Structures are given as C-alpha cells and as structure tokens.
Tab-separated table of C-alpha atoms in Angstrom:
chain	number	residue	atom	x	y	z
I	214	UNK	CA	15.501	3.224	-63.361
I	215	UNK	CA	15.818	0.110	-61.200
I	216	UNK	CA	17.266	0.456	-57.860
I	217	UNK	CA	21.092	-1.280	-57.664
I	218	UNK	CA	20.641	-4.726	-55.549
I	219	UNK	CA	23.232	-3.582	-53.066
I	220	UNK	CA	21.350	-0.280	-52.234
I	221	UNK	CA	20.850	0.061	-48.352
I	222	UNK	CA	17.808	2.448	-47.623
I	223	UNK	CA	17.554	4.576	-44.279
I	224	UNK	CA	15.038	2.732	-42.952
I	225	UNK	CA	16.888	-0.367	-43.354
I	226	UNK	CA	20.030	1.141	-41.707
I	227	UNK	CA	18.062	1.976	-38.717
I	228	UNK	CA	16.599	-1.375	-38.402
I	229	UNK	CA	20.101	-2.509	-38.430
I	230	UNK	CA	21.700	-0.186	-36.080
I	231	UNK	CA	18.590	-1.335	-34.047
I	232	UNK	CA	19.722	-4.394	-33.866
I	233	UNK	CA	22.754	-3.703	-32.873
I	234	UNK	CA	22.380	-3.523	-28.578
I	235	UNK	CA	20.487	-6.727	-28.825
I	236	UNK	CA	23.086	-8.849	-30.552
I	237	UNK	CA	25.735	-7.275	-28.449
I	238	UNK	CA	23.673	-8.173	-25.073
I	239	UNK	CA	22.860	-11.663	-26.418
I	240	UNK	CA	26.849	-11.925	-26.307
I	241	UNK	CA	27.300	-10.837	-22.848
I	242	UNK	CA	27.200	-13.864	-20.071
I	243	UNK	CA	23.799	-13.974	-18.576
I	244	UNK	CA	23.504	-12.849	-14.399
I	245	UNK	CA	21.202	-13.979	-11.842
I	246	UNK	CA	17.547	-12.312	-11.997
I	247	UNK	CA	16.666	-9.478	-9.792
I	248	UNK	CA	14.843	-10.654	-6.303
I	249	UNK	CA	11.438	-10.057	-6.383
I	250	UNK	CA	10.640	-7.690	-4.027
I	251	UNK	CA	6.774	-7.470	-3.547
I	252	UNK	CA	4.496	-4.755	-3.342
I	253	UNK	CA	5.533	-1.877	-1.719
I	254	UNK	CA	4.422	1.903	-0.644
I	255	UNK	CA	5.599	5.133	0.812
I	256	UNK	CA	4.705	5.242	4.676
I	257	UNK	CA	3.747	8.741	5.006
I	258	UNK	CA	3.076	11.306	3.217
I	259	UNK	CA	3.512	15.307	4.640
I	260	UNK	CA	2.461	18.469	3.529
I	261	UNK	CA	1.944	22.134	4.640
I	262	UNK	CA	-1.409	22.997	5.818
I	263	UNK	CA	-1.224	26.755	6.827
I	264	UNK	CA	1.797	27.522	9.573
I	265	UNK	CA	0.945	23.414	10.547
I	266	UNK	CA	2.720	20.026	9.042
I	267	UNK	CA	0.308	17.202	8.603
I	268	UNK	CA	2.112	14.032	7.982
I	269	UNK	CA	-0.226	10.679	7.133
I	270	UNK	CA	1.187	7.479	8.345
I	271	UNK	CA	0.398	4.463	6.730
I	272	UNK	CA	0.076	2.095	9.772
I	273	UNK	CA	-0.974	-1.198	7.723
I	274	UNK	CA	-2.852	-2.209	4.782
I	275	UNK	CA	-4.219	-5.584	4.166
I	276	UNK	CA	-6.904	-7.373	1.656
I	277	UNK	CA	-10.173	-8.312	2.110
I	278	UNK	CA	-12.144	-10.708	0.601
I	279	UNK	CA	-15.736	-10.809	-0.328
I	280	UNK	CA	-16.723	-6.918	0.499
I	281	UNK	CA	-20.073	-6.832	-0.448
I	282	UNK	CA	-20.282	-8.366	2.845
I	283	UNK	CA	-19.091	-5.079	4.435
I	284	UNK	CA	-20.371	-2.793	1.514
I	285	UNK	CA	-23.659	-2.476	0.252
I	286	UNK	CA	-25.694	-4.644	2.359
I	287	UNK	CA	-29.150	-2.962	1.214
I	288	UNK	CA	-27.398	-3.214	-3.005
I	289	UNK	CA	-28.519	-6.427	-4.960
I	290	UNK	CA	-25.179	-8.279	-6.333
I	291	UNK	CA	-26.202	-7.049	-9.636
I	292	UNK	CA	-25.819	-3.484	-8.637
I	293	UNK	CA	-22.728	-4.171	-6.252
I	294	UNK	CA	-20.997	-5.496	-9.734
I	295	UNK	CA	-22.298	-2.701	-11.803
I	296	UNK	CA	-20.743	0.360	-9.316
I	297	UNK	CA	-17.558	-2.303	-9.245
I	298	UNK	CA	-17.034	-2.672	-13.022
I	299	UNK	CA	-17.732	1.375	-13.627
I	300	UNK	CA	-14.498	2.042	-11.341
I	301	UNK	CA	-12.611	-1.018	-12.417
I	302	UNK	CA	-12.888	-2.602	-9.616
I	303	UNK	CA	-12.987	-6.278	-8.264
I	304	UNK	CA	-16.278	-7.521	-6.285
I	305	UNK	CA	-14.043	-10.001	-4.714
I	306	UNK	CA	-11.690	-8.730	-2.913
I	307	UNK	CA	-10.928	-5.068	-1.581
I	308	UNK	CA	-7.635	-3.275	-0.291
I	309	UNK	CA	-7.876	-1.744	3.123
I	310	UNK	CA	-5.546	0.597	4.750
I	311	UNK	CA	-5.087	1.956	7.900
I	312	UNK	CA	-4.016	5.702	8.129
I	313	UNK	CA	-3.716	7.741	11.504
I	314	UNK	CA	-2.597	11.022	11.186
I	315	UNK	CA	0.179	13.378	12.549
I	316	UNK	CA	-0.382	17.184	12.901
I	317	UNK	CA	2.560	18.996	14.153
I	318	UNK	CA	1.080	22.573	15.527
I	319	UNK	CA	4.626	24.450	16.579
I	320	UNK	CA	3.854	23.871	19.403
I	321	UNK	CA	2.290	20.129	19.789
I	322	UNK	CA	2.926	17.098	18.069
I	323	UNK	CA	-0.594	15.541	17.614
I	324	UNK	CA	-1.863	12.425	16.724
I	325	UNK	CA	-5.094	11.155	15.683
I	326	UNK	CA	-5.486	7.359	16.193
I	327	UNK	CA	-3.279	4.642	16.283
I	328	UNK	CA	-3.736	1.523	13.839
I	329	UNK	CA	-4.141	-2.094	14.732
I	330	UNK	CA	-1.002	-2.172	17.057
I	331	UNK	CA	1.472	-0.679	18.053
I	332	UNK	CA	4.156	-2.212	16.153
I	333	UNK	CA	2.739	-0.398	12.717
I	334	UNK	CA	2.044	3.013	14.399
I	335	UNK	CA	5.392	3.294	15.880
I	336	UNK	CA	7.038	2.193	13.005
I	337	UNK	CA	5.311	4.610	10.548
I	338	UNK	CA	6.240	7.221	12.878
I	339	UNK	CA	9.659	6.179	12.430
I	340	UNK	CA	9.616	6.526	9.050
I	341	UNK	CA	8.466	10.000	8.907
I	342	UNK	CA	11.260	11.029	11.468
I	343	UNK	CA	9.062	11.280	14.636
I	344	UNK	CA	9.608	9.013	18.238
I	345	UNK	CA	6.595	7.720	20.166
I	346	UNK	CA	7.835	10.017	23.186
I	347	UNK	CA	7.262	13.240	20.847
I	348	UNK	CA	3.630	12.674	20.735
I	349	UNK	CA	1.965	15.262	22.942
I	350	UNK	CA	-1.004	14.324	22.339
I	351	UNK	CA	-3.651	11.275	20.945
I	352	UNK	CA	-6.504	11.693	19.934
I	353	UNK	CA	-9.219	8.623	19.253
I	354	UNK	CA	-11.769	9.509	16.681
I	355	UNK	CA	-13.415	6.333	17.950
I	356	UNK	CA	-12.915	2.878	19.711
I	357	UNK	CA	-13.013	0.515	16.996
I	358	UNK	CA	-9.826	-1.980	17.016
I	359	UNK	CA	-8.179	-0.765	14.010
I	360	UNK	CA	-8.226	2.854	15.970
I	361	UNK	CA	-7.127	2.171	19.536
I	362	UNK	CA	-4.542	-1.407	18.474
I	363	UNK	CA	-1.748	1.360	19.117
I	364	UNK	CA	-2.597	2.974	22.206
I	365	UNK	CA	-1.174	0.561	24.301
I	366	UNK	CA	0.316	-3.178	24.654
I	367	UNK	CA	-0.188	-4.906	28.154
I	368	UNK	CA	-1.787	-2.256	29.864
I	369	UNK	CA	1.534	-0.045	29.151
I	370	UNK	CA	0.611	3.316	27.125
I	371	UNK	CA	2.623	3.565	23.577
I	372	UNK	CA	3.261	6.719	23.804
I	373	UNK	CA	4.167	7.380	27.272
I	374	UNK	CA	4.626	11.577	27.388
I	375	UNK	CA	1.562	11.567	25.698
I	376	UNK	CA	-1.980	13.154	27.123
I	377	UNK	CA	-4.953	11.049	25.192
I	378	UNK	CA	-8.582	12.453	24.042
I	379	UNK	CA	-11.517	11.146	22.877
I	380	UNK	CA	-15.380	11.701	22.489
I	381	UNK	CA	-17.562	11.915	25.871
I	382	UNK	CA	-20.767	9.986	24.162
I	383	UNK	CA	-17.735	7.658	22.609
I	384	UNK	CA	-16.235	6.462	25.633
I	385	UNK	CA	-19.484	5.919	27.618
I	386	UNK	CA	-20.831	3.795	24.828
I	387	UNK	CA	-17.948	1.202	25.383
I	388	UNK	CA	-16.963	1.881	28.645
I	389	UNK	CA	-20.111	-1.019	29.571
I	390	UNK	CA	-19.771	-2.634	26.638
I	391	UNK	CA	-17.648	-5.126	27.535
I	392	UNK	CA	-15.406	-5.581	24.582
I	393	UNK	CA	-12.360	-7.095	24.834
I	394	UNK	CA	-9.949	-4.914	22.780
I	395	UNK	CA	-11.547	-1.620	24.683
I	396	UNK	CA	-10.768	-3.147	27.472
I	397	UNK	CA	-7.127	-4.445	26.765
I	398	UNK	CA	-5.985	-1.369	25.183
I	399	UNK	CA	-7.928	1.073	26.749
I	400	UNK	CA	-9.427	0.648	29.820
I	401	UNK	CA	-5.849	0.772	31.713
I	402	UNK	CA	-5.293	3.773	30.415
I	403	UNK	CA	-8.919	5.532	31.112
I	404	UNK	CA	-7.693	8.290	33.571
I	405	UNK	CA	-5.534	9.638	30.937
I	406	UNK	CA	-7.921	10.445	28.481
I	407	UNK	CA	-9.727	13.843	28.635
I	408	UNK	CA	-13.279	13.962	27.485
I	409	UNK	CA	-14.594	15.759	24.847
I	410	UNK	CA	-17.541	16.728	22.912
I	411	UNK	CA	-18.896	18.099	19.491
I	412	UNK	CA	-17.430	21.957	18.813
I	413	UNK	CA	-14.892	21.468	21.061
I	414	UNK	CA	-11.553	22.336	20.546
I	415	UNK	CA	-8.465	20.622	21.258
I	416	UNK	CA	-5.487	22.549	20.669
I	417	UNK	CA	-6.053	26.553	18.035
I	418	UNK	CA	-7.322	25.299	14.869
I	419	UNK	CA	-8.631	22.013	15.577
I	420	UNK	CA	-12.289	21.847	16.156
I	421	UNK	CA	-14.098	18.149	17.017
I	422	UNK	CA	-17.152	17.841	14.823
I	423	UNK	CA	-19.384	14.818	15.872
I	424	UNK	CA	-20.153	12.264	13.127
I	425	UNK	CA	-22.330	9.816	15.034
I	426	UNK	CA	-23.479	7.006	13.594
I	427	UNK	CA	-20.461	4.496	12.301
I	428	UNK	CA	-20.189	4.628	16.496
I	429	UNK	CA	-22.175	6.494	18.799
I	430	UNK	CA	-19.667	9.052	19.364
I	431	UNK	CA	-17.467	9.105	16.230
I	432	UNK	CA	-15.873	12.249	15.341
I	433	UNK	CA	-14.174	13.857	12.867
I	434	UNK	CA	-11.699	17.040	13.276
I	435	UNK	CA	-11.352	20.379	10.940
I	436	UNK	CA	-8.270	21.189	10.798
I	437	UNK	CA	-7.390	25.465	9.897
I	438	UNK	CA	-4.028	27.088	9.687
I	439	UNK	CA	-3.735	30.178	7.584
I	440	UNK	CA	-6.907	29.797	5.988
I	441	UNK	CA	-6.263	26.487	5.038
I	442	UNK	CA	-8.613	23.494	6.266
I	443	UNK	CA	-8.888	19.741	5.956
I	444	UNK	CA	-11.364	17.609	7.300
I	445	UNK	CA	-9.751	14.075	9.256
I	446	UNK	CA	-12.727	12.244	8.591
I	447	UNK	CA	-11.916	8.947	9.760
I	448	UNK	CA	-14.507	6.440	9.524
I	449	UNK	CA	-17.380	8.547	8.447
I	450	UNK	CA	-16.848	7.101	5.091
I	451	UNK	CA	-14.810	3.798	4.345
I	452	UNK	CA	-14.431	3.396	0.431
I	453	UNK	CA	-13.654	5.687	-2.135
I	454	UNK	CA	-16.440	4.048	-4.138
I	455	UNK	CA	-19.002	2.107	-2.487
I	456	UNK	CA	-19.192	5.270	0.228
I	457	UNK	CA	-18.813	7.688	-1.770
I	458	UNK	CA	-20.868	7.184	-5.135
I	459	UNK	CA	-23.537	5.319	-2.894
I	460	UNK	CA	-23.774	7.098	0.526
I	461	UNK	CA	-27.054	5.382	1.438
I	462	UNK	CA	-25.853	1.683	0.895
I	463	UNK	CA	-25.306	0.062	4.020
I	464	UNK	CA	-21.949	-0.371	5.781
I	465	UNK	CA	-21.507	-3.802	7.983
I	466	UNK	CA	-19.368	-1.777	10.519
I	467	UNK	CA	-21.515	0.795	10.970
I	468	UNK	CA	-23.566	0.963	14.428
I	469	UNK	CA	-26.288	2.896	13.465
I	470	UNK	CA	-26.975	2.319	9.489
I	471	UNK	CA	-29.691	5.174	9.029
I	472	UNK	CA	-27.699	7.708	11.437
I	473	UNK	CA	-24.577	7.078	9.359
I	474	UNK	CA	-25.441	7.413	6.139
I	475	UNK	CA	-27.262	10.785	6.653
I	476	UNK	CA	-23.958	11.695	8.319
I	477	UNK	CA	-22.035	10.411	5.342
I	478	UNK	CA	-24.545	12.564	3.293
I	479	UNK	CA	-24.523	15.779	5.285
I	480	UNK	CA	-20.474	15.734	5.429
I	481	UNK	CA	-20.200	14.576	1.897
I	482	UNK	CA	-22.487	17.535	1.130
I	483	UNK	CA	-19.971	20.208	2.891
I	484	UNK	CA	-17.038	19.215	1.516
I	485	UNK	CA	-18.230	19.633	-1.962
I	486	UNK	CA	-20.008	22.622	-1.607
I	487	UNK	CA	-16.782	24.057	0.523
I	488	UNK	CA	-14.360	22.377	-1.634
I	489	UNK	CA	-12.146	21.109	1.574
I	490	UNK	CA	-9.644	17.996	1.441
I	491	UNK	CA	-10.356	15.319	3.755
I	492	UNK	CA	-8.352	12.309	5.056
I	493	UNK	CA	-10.106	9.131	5.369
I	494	UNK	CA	-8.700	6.473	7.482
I	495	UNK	CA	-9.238	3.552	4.581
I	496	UNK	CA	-9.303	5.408	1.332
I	497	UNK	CA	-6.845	4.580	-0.869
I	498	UNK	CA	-3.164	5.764	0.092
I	499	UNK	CA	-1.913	8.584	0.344
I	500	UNK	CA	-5.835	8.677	1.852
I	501	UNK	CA	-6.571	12.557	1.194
I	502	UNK	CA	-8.520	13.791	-1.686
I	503	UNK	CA	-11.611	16.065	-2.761
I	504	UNK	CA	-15.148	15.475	-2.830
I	505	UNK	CA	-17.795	16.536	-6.055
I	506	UNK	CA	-21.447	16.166	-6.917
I	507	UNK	CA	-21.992	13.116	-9.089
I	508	UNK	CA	-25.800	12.364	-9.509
I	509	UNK	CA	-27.406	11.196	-6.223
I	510	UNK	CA	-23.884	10.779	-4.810
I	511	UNK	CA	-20.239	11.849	-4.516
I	512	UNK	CA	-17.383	11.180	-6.464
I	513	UNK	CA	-13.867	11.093	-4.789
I	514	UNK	CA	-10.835	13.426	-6.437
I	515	UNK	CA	-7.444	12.431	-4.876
I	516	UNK	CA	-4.928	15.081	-4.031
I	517	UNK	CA	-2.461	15.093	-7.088
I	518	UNK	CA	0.038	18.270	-6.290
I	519	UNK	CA	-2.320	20.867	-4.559
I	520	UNK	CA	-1.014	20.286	-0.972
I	521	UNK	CA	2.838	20.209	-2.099
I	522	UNK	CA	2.628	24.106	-3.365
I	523	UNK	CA	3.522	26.711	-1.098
C-alpha cells in the first residue's frame, strides 16, 4: 500500500522539533561575544596526609622553548622526538611550573621553597587562605633561583615570623660561589637559616633525605602522618617524561650529571617499589603523582582522587 504524501514519520518530527531552538535563537537579537579570558588554573591544591594538611601552591608557570636543550643532552634528536611523539608531546616547546609546598603540622605551618619571587609565593598563599606571617617555618630544598626568588626582596625576609632551613653541604657550596641571586636573596638573611643534613629531622614526621647531584646538597623530604607518606621531591626529577621514562638522559641544570641520574634512579626505584606519592616542583600541575616500572625507566601516574578520600 503506498504511503499517503502528507504522512509525517517520527523521525522526521524529531528532526523538526530539532530545529526548532535554532530558528527561535536565529530570531533573537545577537549580543556581544564573551571576553576571552586566557588560560587559567587552580593555585593550590590541599589534601589530608595523615593528622597533617599539605596544600601545593602554584607559584608560576611559564613556557619554554627548545627543551632538548635542557632535556636529553646525551639523546640524539631522533630519539628526543620519538619519547616526545609517544606522550604527545611537542619537541619545541615545554610548560614549566613552579610548585613550593605548604605542610600545616597542628602545630607549624611549613613551607618548602619559595618560587621565583615573592610576588607569586605570597600570592598563592593567598589563595589557599594562608598570610606570609603564618609561616613558621621555610625550608630550601636547594639554592637554585626558581627556589629561593621568594625568600626575600631587598635584603628584607618575606616571611618575617618565619625561622628558615636548608642543607649544610647546600649552603657551603654557594656560600663562595659568588652568584648573584644567592647573594641578593639569601645571603642577608644567612643567620636565620639553621643547617641541616641528610636523616635529619625538622619538625615529627618530616625526615631530610639528601638527593645530591641536581646541586651538591639537594634534598628531598618524606613526609609521614598516620601511616601516610609522600615524598617532596623537588628537583630530583624535572619532567614527567624526559625524567622519568629516561632517568639517565642528561639534564642541563643538573650540577653533577652522573651523580644525578643515579639519584633520579635510586629514588625513582623506591617510590615504585614502596608505592609513595611524590611532589615534584615542575611536573605538571597539581605536581603529585605515582611512580611504576616501565622497561629501563619509570612511568609517571598522577594523583586522580586517592588523596581526597578520608
């Protein structure tokens, strides 16, 4: 039997009910576009670690071209592009952040390094509801700019209430080094800072583990509250990728190249085999993840909702 010309079908009813919203907003007199407002993150990020809050700050973040002249020195390009590609990432340029981190004891309000100045510090801090003159404590994992640009701005500390640590073997090396941001930022305030050295511990539950190698006294800290733990690894490891999956390529920042990659190794190797989150000052934000086997190297797993259950 044929089908009556005038017969509507449900699927053509749909289409036309479809249709509907758009003819009605093609009717409606057209407003201004939306600003465009950039790119844009969270500045910190907290979570419960035991009976402590850790809260990460994201101090700054800025691009990079060209980092196969910071990454894989001892990689042919070839290789450099290969390792890119696989994680769908660009060989030309590379995001950096900056991430110094809060842990709030009960009793102390620590920090651990301070950015590239102290305009981003305080400001992050800000953001995640603390003051500068709440700090009790900083703590420098090690002397490069992008670590002690917060400490202090014309010889006047940031954080004013604040005692400051660092590594013995850390301070020495630059104390005759001569450079100029040491020097600006930290040499006025050198009889604040209390010396330490590897196994110490700072406050309960925070243990300095020496890292040598990116510096000659770098450190990292474990963290433990209620038998939780996270590493704050700072520099021991720098990209998510070309430290990670390739420990033994060389790193341009990195003082001693041999002595840092078998550090990389050995606390790449731990935190696998112990299955601890770590913090790293430049991985990608919110900078805290896990760490697995892959091959000859590491592959980095970032936090998703592990730290947020309680």
């Amino acid at each position: 039997m044929t089908r009556p010309a005038f017969s509507i079908t449900r699927r053509r009813a749909l289409m036309g009910a479809a249709a509907l919203p758009l003819a009605a907003a093609a009717s409606r007199p057209a407003f201004a576009a939306a600003e465009m407002l950039g790119m844009a993150t969270t500045r910190f990020n907290r979570f419960k670690l035991g009976d402590f809050e850790v809260t990460a700050l994201l101090a700054g973040t800025r691009t990079v071209p060209d980092p196969q002249t910071i990454f894989g020195l001892n990689a042919s390009e070839e290789d450099f592009a290969a390792a890119s590609a696989a994680a769908r990432i660009p060989t030309d340029k590379a995001q950096f952040f900056f991430t110094p981190t809060v842990v709030n004891t009960g009793s102390e309000l620590i920090l651990f390094d301070t950015g590239l100045n102290p305009g981003g510090i305080t400001g992050a801090l800000r953001a995640a509801g603390y003051e500068p003159d709440q700090v009790d404590r900083v703590v420098i994992t090690h002397m490069h700019g992008d670590h002690i640009g917060g400490v202090s701005e014309g010889g006047a500390a940031t954080f004013a209430n604040a005692a400051h640590v660092t590594g013995a073997a850390e301070f020495d090396a630059w104390d005759m080094s001569g450079n100029e941001t040491f020097e600006a930022k930290v040499r006025p305030l050198a009889e604040q800072f209390t010396m330490i050295g590897d196994g110490d511990s700072i406050a309960p539950g925070i243990t300095a583990m020496a890292a040598f190698g990116h510096t000659p006294g770098h450190m990292t800290y474990m963290i433990e509250s209620g038998g939780q733990q996270l590493l704050l690894g700072a520099d021991f490891a720098n990209h998510y990728v070309w430290s990670l999956a390739y420990p033994d390529w060389e790193v341009r920042f990195d003082r001693d190249k041999e002595m840092a990659a078998k550090t990389r190794r050995r606390i790449l190797d731990m935190l696998a085999a112990d299955k601890i989150p770590f913090i790293g000052y430049h991985m990608p934000w919110p900078a805290m993840g896990f760490v697995e086997t892959r091959g000859d190297g590491f592959h980095y797993v970032p936090t998703s909702y592990q730290m947020m259950l309680e």
